[in-house]
XYZ file of C-alpha atoms in Angstrom:
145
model
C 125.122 93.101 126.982
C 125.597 97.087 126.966
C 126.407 96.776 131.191
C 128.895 94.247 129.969
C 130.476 97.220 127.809
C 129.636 99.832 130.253
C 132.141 97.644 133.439
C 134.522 97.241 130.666
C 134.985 100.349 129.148
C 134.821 101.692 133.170
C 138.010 99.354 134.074
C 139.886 100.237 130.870
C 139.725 103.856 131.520
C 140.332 103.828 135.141
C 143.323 101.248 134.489
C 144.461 103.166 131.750
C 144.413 106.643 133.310
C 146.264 105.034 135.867
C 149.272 103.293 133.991
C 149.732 106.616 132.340
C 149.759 108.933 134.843
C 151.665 106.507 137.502
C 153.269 103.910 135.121
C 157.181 103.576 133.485
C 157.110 103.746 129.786
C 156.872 99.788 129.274
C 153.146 100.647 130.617
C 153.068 103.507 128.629
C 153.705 101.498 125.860
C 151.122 98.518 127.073
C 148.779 100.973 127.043
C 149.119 102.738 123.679
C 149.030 99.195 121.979
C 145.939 98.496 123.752
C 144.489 101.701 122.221
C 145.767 101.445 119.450
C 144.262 97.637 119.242
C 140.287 98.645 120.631
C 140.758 100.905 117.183
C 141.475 98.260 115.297
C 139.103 96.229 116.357
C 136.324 99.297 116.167
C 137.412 98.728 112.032
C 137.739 95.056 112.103
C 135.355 93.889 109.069
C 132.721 91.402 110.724
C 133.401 87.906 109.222
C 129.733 86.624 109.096
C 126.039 88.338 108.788
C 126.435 89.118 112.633
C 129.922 88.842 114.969
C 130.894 86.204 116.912
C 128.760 83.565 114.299
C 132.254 82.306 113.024
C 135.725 82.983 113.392
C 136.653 86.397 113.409
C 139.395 86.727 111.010
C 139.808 90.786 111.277
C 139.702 90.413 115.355
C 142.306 87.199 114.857
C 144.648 89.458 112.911
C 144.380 92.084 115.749
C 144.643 90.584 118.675
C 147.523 88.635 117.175
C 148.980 91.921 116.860
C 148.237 92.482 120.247
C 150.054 89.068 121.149
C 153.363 89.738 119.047
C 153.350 93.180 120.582
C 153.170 92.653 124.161
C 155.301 89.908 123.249
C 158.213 91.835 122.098
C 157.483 94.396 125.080
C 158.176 91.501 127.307
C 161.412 90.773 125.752
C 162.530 94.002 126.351
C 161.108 95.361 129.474
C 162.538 94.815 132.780
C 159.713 93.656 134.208
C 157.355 90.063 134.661
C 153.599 91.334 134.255
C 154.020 91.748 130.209
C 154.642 88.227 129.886
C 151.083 87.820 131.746
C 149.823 90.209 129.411
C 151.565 88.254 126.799
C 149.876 84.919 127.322
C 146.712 86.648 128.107
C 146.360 87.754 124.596
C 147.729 84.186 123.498
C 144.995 82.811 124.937
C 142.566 85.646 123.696
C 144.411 84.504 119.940
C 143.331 80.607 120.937
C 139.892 81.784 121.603
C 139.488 83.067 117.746
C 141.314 79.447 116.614
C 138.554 77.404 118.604
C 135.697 78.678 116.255
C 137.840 75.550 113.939
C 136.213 73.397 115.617
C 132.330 72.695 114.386
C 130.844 72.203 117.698
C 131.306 75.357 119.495
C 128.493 77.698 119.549
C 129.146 81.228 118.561
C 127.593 82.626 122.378
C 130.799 80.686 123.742
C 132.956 82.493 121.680
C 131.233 85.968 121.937
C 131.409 85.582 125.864
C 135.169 83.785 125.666
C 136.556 86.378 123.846
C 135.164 89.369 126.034
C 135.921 87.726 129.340
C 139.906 87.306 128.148
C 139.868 91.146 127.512
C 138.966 92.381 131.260
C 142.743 91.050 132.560
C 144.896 93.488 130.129
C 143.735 96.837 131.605
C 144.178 95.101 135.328
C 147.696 93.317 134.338
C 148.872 96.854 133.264
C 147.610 99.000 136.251
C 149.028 96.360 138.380
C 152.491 97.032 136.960
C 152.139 100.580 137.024
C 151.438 100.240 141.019
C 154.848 97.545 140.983
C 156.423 100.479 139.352
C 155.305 103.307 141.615
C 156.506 100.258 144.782
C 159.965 100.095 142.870
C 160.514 104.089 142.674
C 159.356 104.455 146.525
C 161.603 101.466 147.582
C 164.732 101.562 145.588
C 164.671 105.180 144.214
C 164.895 104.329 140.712
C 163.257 101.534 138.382
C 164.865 100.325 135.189
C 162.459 100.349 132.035
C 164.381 98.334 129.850
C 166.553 95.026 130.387
């Protein structure tokens, strides 16, 4: 479990770092709200005796923060990967609404939910190197639509 942390917190840095140094301000922005989010989550109160045992209601009210964020960046930046992002956290929102239904065992959410959280970091990085592709080809890159 702590290498699964270890990858992750390795690709969110290095994807991070990236979109900061090399990224437009709509993956500035991406990447403050997934900051800001982690945080959050850090001082999300566990819902059960352990996580992951039922549904999450303090990580369901973040990461549909998360959602209705990116969502809004989407809107408004002129580019397509925060839509990705967008339904990436939808699903990551689903995830939380599954624990509904009685027959799901709480490992299949713990795992669920972590897996949906390695394609933000990558999503954003990936638009920071579009955005670097942009500047190189066309000399400038609109942030905002």
């Amino acid at each position: 479990r702590h290498m699964n942390v270890l990858v992750y917190l390795v690709v969110l840095l290095l994807c991070c770092l990236y979109a900061v140094t090399r990224g437009g301000l709509p993956e500035r922005l991406a990447v403050l709200i997934l900051v800001l989010a982690i945080v959050a989550s850090h001082f999300a109160p566990v819902s059960g005796q352990y996580r992951f045992q039922k549904m999450e209601v303090g990580l369901l009210a973040v990461d549909s923060g998360m959602f209705l964020s990116t969502m809004l960046l989407s809107l408004r930046a002129q580019r397509y990967w925060p839509m990705w992002l967008s339904a990436v956290y939808l699903n990551i929102v689903v995830t939380h609404l599954l624990m509904l239904t009685p027959s799901l065992m709480p490992w299949s959410y713990a795992v669920a939910n972590a897996a949906w959280n390695y394609p933000g970091p990558l999503l954003i990085a990936i638009g920071a190197a579009r955005h670097r592709q942009r500047l190189k080809r066309y000399g400038a890159d609109p942030a905002w639509s």
